[in-house]
Amino acid sequence: MDRLRQLKVVVAVEEEGSLVAAGRKLNLSLPSISRILGELEQSLGVVLFERSARRCRATEAGRVLVHRARHLLADYDEILQVVGGRWNEPQGQIRMTAPLTFGRMHVLPAVCHFLKEHPLIDVGLELSDGIIDLQAEDFDLGVRIGPVDAPSLIAKRIGYVHWWALASPSYLSRHGVPQEPNDLSRHHWIQHSSLRSPGPLSLHGSSPRVLDMRLIVNDATSALEAARVDLGITSALSYQAAEDVAEGKLVRVLVDFEPEPLPVSLVYPETRRTVQRLRRLVDFLTKELRKVL
């Protein structure tokens, strides 16, 4: 019984969503895929996929097996590379995640550059402002903004970003420039929830008790757009607003009261630290992202 072949089938069925598509990917007939999967389920004594006419959905046991199988197959490929003397040519897939805006602006261009230099490596990049459990969601690498408190993860700090309070020159000319956080009670505030925005109450020094929340949105891009059209004051991370500040569209205020800077780290599970293709990407991203932090 070819266990590696069985694991490849399981991973393919999960990724493709059906037996037919998995067979197409592996160049196997539908009867062959069904037989291989059935033999594995029988030997394990569990059902790995709930099958319908068009779709296959992994059971809890199936998800656990797929998670483990992906890493096992990747490690197997690297073992063959070492034995075959091709250690300098890492290959395989890396699944990674990064914050939405930072990912679009800086991580994606760096990853594209990396892929051009490493034609045998593939990257699956998911951009999200949510905190993703790398191991539970089967990710190899993550870019984190903020503290990393997970003993099972290795965190490589690559820089810092800062929270800025910002408003348009036109808004400030009409409403005045706040000199301390208490002054915000006389201003319009634009609040957003992405990346746990601290808002005005996290500024150093005294904070206003009453705020005029003119607009609440769920992402920094929208908040910055509202600030550019003179609606009020908002907060954003330095990389999100750097271009607006450089072009004079927005002005930093309350600079002396800004919160502590946030660390930016590359994080990956302890179990993946020896994977050559991951080490290559971590080293590359460290060098490239430090240029913009």
XYZ file of C-alpha atoms in Angstrom, residues 133-135 138-142 150-155 266-275:
24
model
C -3.690 30.851 14.115
C -0.881 29.698 11.833
C -0.833 26.106 13.002
C -2.062 25.361 8.240
C 0.089 28.417 7.448
C 3.871 28.260 7.284
C 4.613 31.951 7.781
C 2.939 35.140 8.924
C 2.731 32.364 21.272
C 5.392 30.007 22.689
C 5.026 27.627 19.737
C 5.980 30.352 17.224
C 9.371 31.761 16.325
C 9.195 35.543 15.890
C 7.955 37.368 10.696
C 6.484 34.433 12.616
C 6.487 30.737 11.852
C 5.919 27.498 13.779
C 8.890 26.022 15.609
C 8.332 22.801 13.674
C 9.042 24.591 10.357
C 12.345 26.247 11.259
C 14.497 23.769 9.297
C 12.457 23.868 6.078
